[in-house]
Structures are given as structure tokens and as C-alpha cells.
Coordinates of C-alpha atoms and ligand atoms in Angstrom, one line a residue:
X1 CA -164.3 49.4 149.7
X2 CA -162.5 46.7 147.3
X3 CA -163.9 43.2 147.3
X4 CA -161.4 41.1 149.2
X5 CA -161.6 37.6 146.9
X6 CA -162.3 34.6 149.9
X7 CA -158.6 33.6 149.8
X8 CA -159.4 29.7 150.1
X9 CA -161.6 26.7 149.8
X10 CA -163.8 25.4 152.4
X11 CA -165.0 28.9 154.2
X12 CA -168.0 28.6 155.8
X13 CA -171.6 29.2 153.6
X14 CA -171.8 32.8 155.9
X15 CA -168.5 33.7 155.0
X16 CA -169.2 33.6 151.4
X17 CA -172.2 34.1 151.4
X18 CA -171.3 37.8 153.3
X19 CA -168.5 38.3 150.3
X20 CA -170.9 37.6 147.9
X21 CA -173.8 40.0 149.0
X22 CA -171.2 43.2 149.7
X23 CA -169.8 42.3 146.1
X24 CA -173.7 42.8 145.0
X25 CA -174.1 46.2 147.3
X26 CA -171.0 47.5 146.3
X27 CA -172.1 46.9 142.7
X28 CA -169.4 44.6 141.7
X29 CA -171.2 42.5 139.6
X30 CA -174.2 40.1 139.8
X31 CA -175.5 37.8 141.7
X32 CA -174.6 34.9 139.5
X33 CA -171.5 36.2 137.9
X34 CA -170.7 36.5 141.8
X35 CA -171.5 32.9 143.0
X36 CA -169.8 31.7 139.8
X37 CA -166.8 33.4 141.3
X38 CA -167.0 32.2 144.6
X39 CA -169.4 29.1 145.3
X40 CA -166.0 27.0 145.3
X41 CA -164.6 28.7 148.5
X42 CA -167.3 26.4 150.4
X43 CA -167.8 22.4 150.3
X44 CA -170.2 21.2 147.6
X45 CA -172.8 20.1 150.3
X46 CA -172.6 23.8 151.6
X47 CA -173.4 25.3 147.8
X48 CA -177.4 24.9 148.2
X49 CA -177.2 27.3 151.9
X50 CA -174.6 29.9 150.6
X51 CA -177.2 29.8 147.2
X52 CA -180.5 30.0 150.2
X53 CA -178.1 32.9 151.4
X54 CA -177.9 34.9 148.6
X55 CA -180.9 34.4 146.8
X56 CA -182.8 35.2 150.0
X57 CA -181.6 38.4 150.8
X58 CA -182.0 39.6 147.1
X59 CA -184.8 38.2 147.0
X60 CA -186.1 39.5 150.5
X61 CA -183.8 42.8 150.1
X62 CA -186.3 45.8 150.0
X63 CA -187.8 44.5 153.0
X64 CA -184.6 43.0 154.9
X65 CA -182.8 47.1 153.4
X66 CA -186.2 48.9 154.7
X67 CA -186.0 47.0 158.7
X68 CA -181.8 47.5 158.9
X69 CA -182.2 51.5 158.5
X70 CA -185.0 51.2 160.6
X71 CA -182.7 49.5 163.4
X72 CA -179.4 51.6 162.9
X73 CA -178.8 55.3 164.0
X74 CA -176.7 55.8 161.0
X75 CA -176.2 53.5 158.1
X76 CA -173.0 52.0 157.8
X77 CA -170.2 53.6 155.1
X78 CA -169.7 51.9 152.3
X79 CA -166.6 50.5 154.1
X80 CA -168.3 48.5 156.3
X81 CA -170.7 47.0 153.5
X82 CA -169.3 43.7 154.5
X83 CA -170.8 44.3 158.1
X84 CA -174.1 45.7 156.3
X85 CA -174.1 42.4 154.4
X86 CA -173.7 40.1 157.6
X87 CA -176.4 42.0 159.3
X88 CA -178.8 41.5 156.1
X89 CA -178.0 37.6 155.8
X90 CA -178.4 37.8 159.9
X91 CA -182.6 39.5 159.0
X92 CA -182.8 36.6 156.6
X93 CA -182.6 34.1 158.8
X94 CA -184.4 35.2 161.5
X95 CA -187.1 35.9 159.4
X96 CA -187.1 33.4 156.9
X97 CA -185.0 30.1 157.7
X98 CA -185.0 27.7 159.7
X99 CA -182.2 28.5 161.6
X100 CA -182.5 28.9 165.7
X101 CA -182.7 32.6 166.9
X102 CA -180.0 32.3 168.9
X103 CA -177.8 30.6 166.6
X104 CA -178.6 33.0 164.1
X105 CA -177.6 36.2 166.0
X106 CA -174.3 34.2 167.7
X107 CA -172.6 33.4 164.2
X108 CA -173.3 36.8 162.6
X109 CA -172.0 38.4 165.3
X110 CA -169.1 35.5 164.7
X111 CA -169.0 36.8 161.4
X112 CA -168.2 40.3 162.3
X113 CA -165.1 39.3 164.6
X114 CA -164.3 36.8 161.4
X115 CA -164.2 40.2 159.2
X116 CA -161.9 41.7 162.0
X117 CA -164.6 44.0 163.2
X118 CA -165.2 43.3 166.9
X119 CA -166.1 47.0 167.6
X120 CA -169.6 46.1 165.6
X121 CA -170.1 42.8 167.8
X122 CA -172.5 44.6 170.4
X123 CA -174.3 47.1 167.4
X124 CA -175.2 43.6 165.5
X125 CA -176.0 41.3 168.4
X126 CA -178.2 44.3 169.5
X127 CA -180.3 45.2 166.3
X128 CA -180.6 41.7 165.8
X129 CA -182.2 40.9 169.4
X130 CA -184.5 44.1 168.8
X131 CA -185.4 42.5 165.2
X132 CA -185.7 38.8 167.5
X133 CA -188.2 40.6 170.4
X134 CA -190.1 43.3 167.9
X135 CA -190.6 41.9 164.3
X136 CA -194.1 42.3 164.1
X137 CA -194.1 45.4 165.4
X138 CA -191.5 46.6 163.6
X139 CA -192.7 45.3 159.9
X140 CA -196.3 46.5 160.8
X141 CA -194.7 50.3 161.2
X142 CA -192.9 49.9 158.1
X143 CA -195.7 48.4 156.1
X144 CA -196.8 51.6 154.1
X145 CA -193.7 51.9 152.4
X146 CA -194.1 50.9 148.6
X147 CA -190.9 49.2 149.2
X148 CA -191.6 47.1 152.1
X149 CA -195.3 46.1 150.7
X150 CA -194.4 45.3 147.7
X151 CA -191.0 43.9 148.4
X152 CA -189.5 45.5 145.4
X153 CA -187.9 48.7 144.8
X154 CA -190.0 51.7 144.7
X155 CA -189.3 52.9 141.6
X156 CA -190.1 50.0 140.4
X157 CA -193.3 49.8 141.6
X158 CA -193.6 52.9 140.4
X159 CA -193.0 52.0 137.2
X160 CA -194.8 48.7 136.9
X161 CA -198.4 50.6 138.9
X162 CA -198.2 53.3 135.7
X163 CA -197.8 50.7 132.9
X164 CA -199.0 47.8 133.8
X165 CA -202.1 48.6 136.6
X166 CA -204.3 45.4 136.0
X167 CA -201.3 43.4 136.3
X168 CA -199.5 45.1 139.0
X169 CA -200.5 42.3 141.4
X170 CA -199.2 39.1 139.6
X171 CA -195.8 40.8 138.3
X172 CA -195.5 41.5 142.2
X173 CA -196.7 38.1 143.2
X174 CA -195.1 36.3 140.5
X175 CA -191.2 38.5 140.4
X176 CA -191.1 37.6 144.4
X177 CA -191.5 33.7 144.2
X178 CA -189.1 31.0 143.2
X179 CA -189.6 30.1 139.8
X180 CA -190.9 26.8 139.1
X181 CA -188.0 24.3 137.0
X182 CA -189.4 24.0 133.2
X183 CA -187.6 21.9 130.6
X184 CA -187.1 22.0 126.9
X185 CA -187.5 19.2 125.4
X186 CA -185.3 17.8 122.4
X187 CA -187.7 17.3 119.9
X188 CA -185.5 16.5 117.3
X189 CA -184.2 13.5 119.8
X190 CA -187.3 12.7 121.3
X191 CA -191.3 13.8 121.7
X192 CA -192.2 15.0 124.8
X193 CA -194.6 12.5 125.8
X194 CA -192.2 10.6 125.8
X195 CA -189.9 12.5 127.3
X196 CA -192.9 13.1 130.0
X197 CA -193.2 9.2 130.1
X198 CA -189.4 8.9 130.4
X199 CA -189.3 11.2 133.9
X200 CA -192.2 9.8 134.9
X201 CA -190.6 6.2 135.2
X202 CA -187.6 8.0 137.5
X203 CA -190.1 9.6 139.4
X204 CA -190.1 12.9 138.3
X205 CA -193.3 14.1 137.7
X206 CA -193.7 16.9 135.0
X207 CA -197.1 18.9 133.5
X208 CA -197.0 20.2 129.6
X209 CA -196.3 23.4 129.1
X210 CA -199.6 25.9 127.6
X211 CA -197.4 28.1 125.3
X212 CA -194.6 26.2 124.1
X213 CA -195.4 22.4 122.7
X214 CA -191.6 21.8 123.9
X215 CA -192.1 22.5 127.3
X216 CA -192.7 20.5 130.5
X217 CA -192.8 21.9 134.2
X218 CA -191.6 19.4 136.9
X219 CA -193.6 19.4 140.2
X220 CA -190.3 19.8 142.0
X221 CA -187.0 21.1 141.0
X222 CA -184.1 18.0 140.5
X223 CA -180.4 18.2 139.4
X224 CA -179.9 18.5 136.2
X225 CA -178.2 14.7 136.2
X226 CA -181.6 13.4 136.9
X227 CA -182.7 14.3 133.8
X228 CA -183.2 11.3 131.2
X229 CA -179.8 11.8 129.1
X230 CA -179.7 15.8 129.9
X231 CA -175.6 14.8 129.0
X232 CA -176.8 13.8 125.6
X233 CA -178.5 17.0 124.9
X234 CA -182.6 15.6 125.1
X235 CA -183.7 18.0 127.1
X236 CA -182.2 21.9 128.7
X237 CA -183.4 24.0 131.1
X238 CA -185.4 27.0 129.6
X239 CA -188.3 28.8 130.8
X240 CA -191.4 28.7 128.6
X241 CA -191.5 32.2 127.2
X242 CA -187.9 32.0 126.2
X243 CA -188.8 28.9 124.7
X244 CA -191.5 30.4 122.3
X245 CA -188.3 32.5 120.1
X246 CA -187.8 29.4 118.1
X247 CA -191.4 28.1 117.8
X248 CA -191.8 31.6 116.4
X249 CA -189.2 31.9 114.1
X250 CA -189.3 28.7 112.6
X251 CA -186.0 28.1 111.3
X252 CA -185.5 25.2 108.6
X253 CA -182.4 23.9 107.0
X254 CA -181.4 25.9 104.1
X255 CA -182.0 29.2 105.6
X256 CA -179.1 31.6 107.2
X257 CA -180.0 32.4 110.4
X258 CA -178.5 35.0 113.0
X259 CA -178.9 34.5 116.7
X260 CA -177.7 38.4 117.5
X261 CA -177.1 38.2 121.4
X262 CA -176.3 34.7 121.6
X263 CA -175.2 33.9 125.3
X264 CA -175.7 31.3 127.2
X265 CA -177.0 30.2 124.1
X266 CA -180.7 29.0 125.7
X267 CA -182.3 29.7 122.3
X268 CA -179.4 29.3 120.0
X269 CA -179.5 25.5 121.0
X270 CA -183.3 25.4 120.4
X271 CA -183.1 27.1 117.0
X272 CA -180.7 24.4 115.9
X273 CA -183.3 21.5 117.7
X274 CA -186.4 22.9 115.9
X275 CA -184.7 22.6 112.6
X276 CA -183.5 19.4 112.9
X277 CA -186.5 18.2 114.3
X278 CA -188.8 19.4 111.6
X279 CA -186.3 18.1 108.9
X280 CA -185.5 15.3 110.6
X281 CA -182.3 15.5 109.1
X282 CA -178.4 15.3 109.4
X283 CA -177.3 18.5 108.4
X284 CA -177.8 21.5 110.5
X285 CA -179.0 24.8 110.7
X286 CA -176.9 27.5 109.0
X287 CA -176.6 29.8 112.5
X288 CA -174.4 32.3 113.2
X289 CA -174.1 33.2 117.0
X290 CA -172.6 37.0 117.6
X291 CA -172.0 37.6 121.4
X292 CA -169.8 40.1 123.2
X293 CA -168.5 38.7 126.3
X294 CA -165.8 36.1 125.7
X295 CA -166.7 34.3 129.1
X296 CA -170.3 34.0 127.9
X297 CA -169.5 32.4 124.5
X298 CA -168.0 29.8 125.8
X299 CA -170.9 28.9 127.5
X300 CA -172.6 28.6 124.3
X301 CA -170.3 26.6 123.0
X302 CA -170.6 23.9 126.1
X303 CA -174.5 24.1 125.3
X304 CA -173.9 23.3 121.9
X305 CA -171.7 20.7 122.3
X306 CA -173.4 19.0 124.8
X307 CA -176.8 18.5 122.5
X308 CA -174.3 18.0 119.7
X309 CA -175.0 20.7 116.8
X310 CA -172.5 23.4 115.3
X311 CA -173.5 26.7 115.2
X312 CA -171.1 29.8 113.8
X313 CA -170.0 31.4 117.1
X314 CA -168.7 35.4 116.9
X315 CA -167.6 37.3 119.7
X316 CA -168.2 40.9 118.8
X317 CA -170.6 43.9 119.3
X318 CA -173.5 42.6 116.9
X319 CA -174.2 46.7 116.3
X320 CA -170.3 46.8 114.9
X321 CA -171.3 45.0 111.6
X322 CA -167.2 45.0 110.6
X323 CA -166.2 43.1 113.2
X324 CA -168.2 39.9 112.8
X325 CA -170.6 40.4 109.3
X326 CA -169.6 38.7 106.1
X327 CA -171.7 40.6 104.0
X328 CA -174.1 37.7 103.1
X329 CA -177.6 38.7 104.1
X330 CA -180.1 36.4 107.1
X331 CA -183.1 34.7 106.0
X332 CA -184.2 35.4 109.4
X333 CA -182.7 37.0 112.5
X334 CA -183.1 36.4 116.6
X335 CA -182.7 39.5 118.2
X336 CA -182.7 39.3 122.4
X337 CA -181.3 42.4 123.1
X338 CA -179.5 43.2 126.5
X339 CA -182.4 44.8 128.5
X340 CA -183.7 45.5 132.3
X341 CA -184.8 41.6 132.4
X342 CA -187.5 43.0 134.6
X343 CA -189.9 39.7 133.7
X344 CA -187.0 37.8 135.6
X345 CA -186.5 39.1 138.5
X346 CA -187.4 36.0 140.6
X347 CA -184.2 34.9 138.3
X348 CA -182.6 37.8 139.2
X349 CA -183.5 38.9 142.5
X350 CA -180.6 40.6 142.8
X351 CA -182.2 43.7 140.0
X352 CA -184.3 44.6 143.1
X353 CA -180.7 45.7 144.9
X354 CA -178.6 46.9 141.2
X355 CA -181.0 48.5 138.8
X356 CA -181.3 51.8 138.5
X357 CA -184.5 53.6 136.4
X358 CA -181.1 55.6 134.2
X359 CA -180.1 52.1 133.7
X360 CA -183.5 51.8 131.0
X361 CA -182.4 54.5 128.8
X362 CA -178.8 53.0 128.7
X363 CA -180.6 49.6 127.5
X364 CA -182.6 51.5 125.4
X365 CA -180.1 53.4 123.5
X366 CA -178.0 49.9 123.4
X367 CA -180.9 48.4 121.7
X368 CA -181.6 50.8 119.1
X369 CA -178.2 50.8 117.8
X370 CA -178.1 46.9 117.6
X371 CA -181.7 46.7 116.0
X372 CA -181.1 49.4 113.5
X373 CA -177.1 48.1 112.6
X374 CA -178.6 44.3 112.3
X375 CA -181.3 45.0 110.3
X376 CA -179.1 45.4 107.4
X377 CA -178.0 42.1 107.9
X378 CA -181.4 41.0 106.7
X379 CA -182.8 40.1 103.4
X380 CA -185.5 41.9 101.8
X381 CA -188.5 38.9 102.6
X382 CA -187.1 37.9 105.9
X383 CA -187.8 38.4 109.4
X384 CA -186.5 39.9 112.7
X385 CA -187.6 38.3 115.6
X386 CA -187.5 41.3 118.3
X387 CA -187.4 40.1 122.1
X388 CA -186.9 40.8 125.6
X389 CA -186.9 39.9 129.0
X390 CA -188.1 43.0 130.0
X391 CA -191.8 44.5 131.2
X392 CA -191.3 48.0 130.1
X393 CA -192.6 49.4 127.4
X394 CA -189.6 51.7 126.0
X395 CA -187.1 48.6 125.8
X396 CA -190.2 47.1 124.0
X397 CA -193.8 48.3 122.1
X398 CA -191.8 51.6 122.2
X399 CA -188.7 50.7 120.8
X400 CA -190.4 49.0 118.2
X401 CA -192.9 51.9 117.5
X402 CA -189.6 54.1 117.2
X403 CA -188.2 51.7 114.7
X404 CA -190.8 50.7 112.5
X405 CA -191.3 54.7 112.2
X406 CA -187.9 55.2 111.2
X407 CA -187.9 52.3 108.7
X408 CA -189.8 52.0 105.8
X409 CA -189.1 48.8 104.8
X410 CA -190.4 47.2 107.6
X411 CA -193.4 45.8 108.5
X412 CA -194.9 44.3 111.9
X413 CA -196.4 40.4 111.2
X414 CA -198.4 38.2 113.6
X415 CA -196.1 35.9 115.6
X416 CA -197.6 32.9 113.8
X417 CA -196.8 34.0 110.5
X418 CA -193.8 31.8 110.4
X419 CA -195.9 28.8 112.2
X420 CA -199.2 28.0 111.5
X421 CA -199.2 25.6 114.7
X422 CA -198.5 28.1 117.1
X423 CA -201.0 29.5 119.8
X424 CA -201.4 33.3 118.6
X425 CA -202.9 34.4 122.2
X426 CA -199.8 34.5 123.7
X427 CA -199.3 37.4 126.6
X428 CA -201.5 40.3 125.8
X429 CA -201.1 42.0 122.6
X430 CA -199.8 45.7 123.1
X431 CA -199.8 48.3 120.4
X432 CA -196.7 46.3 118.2
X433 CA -195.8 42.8 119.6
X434 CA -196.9 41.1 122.7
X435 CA -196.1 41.4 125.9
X436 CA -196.1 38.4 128.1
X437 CA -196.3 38.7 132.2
X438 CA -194.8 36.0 134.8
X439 CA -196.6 34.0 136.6
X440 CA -196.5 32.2 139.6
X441 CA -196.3 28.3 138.5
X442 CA -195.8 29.2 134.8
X443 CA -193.7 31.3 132.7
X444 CA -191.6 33.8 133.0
X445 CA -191.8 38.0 131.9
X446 CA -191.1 38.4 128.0
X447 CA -191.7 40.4 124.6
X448 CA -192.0 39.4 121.1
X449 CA -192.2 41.3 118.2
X450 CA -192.0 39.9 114.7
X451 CA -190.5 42.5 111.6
X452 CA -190.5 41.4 107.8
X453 CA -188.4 43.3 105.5
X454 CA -190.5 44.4 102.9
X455 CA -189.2 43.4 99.0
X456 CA -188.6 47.0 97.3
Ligands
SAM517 C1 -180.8 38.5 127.0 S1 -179.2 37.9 126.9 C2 -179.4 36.7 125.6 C3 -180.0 35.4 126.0 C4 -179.8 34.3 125.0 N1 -180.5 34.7 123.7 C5 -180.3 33.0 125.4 O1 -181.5 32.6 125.1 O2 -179.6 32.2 126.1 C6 -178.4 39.2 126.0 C7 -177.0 38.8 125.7 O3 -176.5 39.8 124.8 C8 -175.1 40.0 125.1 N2 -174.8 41.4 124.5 C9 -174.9 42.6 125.1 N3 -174.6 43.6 124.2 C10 -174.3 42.9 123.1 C11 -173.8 43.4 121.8 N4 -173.7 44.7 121.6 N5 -173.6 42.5 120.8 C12 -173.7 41.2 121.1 N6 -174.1 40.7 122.3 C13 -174.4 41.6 123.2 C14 -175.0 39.9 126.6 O4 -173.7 39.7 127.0 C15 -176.0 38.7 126.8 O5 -175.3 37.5 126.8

């Protein structure tokens, strides 16, 4: 089936929400390329229930996928996803929202006459009643699954239970809550006990972060708006971990810096803070931004412009050096590769629906090529900052393995080597780099691995 697009504005959150979940299951994009697309088909005071919509039943999806097949005879064709998706959102809030029981089986079964389906009206109302009279029983039967206990994909858990056995329980725990809201703060505009002072006198009240010294978590999440002068750029939205590629790096006026896989432009913007703030200066960071997708540079630039620093933006393929490179070598060089972003699926709940295990050696073999075609880029002395969202070990300790076997001229440093100041015991250390784990209240997943370029 083709995505219909929601023809017009003010659809109801179901509606959309139901457009924007078969998009997912069809595998027409992601989740937040898909609400991008389509949040504006509903009011703006209906946006937070489409978003409770469709981050729910990602989030909730192995189990919500696992109790549907259970219910139906025969899965639905891939023509009727839209009625699949209806019946998921329908789970969701039976199980999980406030919504009445019988209001929640009336409008889905709405839906289904919406989507010009009425020969379905009697197979949802009745799966949905069973689901209404039998949950207990019916979750208890089904608990054994990897899946359904685990409430992630089974070869995922797969996956996570071979690398990662000690912390199989808080990746779980941690990749199946909402993530808490944690700020960056501008510390080339302001400290951030001050900063912490500021929110605290609008009522917001925020804890320091314990790996990055620019990061403060709020107690509860706010609009951006509420921010003191988030529209003057003094603070951003950033999880810790991702936080922690400047404070390693260290960038300092002067120096030529390359931020390889640049959108949104999260640490791009923070690169350009931390130098400024350490030089307490007027001029700027020499950065140069390479990213691939048009749509996604021009989020960088709004980043950038709204904290008010220039970087060189590119759009090309940072492996295709001709198409972006000038010839003149980096002092030092972010690398955050396109991987799995397996330590963000709480971000991303919608991974647990899209990724596939062939997917990793795709993201593998992208990552090689970019690593080994950028590192020429770099001046003999200088250093590669190597990072990923991601908790498995080929898109990271292995990839790095492979590369610094492949490579004489570089050599693994400590991730302080750049910054005296910073905490060395972040994550655990693996064999090269460290690998950092999510957790509940805290950071996010993420990998770091820091290269020098030896002098000949
Ligand atoms: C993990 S995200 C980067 C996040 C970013 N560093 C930040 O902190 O906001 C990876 C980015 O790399 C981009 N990308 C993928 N392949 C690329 C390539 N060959 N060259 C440049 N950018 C690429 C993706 O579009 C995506 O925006």
C-alpha cells in the first residue's frame, strides 16, 4: 500500500496518528521525519495526543505487535496496514492511557469506517473487547516471549544478552522509558549555576549533570520557550553523552575543525560554544560542517543561527572527499557516523518496529568508508574524535579495532588527552574507546573513541 498524505488541516489526533504509524510499518520513514510531515494536519493543542499516540505504540510495539497476532486469525495484508495501525493505537489506549474503555474501542472502530473499511468494524470492536475482558490473561500467556518481556525486538535482545550480559537489564529498563529533558548550557554566554539559578527563579527546577560540566537535567520536561533566552542561543537541548564530543575534543580558536556528520547540528553548536567560551573571544571557531541531507542542513543552520555563530556548512557525502574537501588538512575532526542509534531508542522507539540486524553491516560498511576517506583530511598531530549512538560493538570497539589495524599512523589516546578537566571514567572502557550505557534518569547510549595521527 502507498501512504495516502492526510489531505487537510484539523484531522483528528487518531486520524493522524493512524497515518503516521502505517507510514512507520510500511517503512516509509521515521517516526519523526513522519510527524514532521504530518503533526500540522491536527490543531496545535491536539500535537501532545497524536505525539502520546505515536510514541506509545513504538514505544509499547513488541508487546502491543505480540497481543494483535495473538487476537487475529490471520494478520492483516500489508494493504490494510492502516487498519493494523488503528487496532495498535486502539491496544495502546486500552492498556496504557487514560482513555475510557468504551470510548477507546467506539472511535477505533470510528476510525476504520473513517478509512472506508466498515467490513473490519465487527473484527476490531471484537479483538478489542477480548483484549478489554482478557488482558491479564492474555499478556500472562504471552509473557515468555523475549519480545513481549523485554518489550523490544528479539533480535535485539538477542544481541544486547550476547554483548552486553551485566547490563542487559538497564539498557532494557533504560531504552523502554521516556527520557528525562537535559540542557546544554551556553557557557560561552553564561555559567551554569547561573544558568541553574536563572530556571530556578521561573520555577524550573534542574540537577547538574555527572559527565558533562555543561549539563543540567530539569525535574520535569517544559517548552523550550520557557527556557531563560533559549531564542538567544544560552542554552539547547542535548543529552549528556552527546554533550561529552566537545568537552573531549576541545576545540580552540585557531584550529580547523571538521564536524563530519553534522545534522541537526547538536554538537556542531557546542563545538563553536566551547571555543568561544574558553577564549572568551569574538572570533569563532574555524568549523566546517559536511552533511548529506539537504533537509537536515538546514536545521543546522537554524541552530546556528539561533546561538549566533558561523560555521562552514557542506552538503555532501563526507566519504566523497571531491565534493566538499579543499585540500587543507583538520587540526582535529568530529566524526558521528550514521549508525543503529541503539543507545537511543527511548528517542527512537520507533527502531524497535524498523531496524533490521542486516541493517548493522550496512552502517558498518557506511562507516568504514567515511572513517578511512576522512582521515586524510587530518593532519599528522591531530585527532579524530570517533562516536556513536550505538551499543554494538561492530559499529564501535570493532570498527575501531579494524581501523587502527589497517592504519599505521594512528594511534588510540585517552579521552582526556585533549582536556585535562574532564572525568576519564566515563561509560566502561572496552577494548579501544568507551562505551557508555543509558540510563534511566541520566544519559543516554554512546561511544567515544579518540585517534591521533601519528607525525611520520
Ligand atoms: C548521528 S547523526 C549526527 C548527529 C549530529 N552530530 C549532532 O550532534 O546533531 C549522523 C548524521 O550523518 C548524516 N550522514 C549520513 N551519511 C553521511 C555521509 N556519508 N556524509 C555526511 N553525513 C552523513 C546523517 O544524515 C545524519 O544527519
Amino acid at each position: 500500500m502507498k501512504p495516502t498524505d492526510v489531505p487537510s488541516i484539523q484531522h483528528s489526533a487518531r486520524q493522524v496518528a493512524i497515518q503516521v504509524v502505517t507510514n512507520i510499518l510500511l517503512q516509509q520513514g521515521s517516526l519523526s521525519t513522519q510527524l514532521a510531515r504530518h503533526q500540522h494536519d491536527v490543531a496545535s493543542e491536539h500535537i501532545p495526543l497524536l505525539k502520546e499516540l505515536c510514541f506509545g505504540v513504538c514505544r509499547q510495539y513488541p508487546l502491543l505487535n505480540s497481543i494483535a497476532l495473538h487476537l487475529l486469525n490471520h494478520p492483516f495484508e500489508e494493504k490494510d496496514m492502516d487498519l493494523y495501525a488503528a487496532l495498535l493505537i486502539g491496544l495502546y489506549q486500552l492498556g496504557y492511557m487514560n482513555t475510557p474503555d468504551h470510548a477507546a474501542v467506539n472511535e477505533t472502530v470510528e476510525a476504520c469506517r473513517l478509512l472506508n473499511k466498515d467490513w473490519a468494524t465487527k473484527l476490531i470492536n471484537a479483538v478489542l473487547r477480548r483484549y478489554q475482558r482478557e488482558a491479564d490473561d492474555i499478556i500472562e500467556a504471552l509473557e515468555a516471549m523475549p519480545s513481549v518481556e523485554y518489550n523490544q525486538p528479539k533480535w535485539l535482545v538477542k544481541r544486547f544478552k550476547k554483548h552486553w550480559p551485566e547490563q542487559l537489564e538497564q539498557i532494557i529498563e533504560a531504552s523502554n522509558t521516556h527520557p528525562p529533558m537535559c540542557i546544554r548550557i551556553n557557557e560561552s554566554q553564561v555559567s551554569r549555576e547561573t544558568y541553574k539559578i536563572q530556571l530556578a527563579e521561573q520555577g524550573i527546577e534542574s540537577q547538574d549533570g555527572v559527565l558533562s560540566p555543561s549539563a543540567l537535567y530539569l525535574r520535569s520536561a517544559v517548552r523550550v520557550n520557557e527556557l531563560p533566552d533559549f531564542d538567544d542561543g544560552f542554552s539547547s537541548v542535548q543529552d549528556e553523552s552527546a554533550q561529552l564530543a566537545a568537552h573531549i575534543l576541545a576545540p580552540e580558536i585557531g584550529e580547523r575543525v571538521l564536524d563530519a556528520c553534522a545534522a541537526p547540528g547538536g554538537k556542531t553548536g557546542h563545538l563553536l560554544e566551547f571555543a568561544a567560551a574558553k577564549e572568551n573571544a569574538e572570533q569563532t571557531l574555524d568549523l566546517t560542517a559536511v552533511e548529506l541531507e539537504p533537509w537536515r542542513l538546514e536545521k543546522i543552520e537554524a541552530n546556528l543561527e539561533r546561538i549566533g555563530l558561523m560555521a562552514n556548512l557542506q552538503c555532501a557525502d563526507a566519504g566523497d572527499l571531491d565534493a566538499w574537501w579543499d585540500g587543507i588538512q583538520f587540526d582535529k575532526i568530529l566524526l558521528d557516523v550514521p549508525c543503529s542509534a541503539t543507545g537511543v531508542i527511548r528517542r527512537n522507539p520507533d527502531i524497535k518496529i524498523n531496524r533490521k540486524p542486516a541493517e548493522i553491516d550496512e552502517l558498518t560498511s557506511i562507516q568504514k568508508n567515511i572513517v578511512d576517506q576522512v582521515w586524510k583530511t587530518l593532519k599528522p598531530g591531530g585527532y579524530l574524535l570517533y562516536a556513536t549512538c550505538s551499543l554494538m560493538p561492530e559499529e564501535n570497539e570493532q570498527q575501531v579495532a579494524a581501523f587502527l589495524a589497517t592504519h599505521d599512523d594512528a594511534i588510540e589516546k585517552p579521552l582526556n588527552s585533549l582536556n585535562s578537566e574532564l572525568d576519564i571514567s566515563l561509560g566502561l572502557p572496552v577494548s579501544h574507546g568507551h562505551q557508555l550505557f543509558p540510563t534511566v534518569k541520566g544519559n543516554d547510549g554512546f561511544y567515544y573513541c579518540l585517534i591521533q595521527k601519528v607525525i611520520a
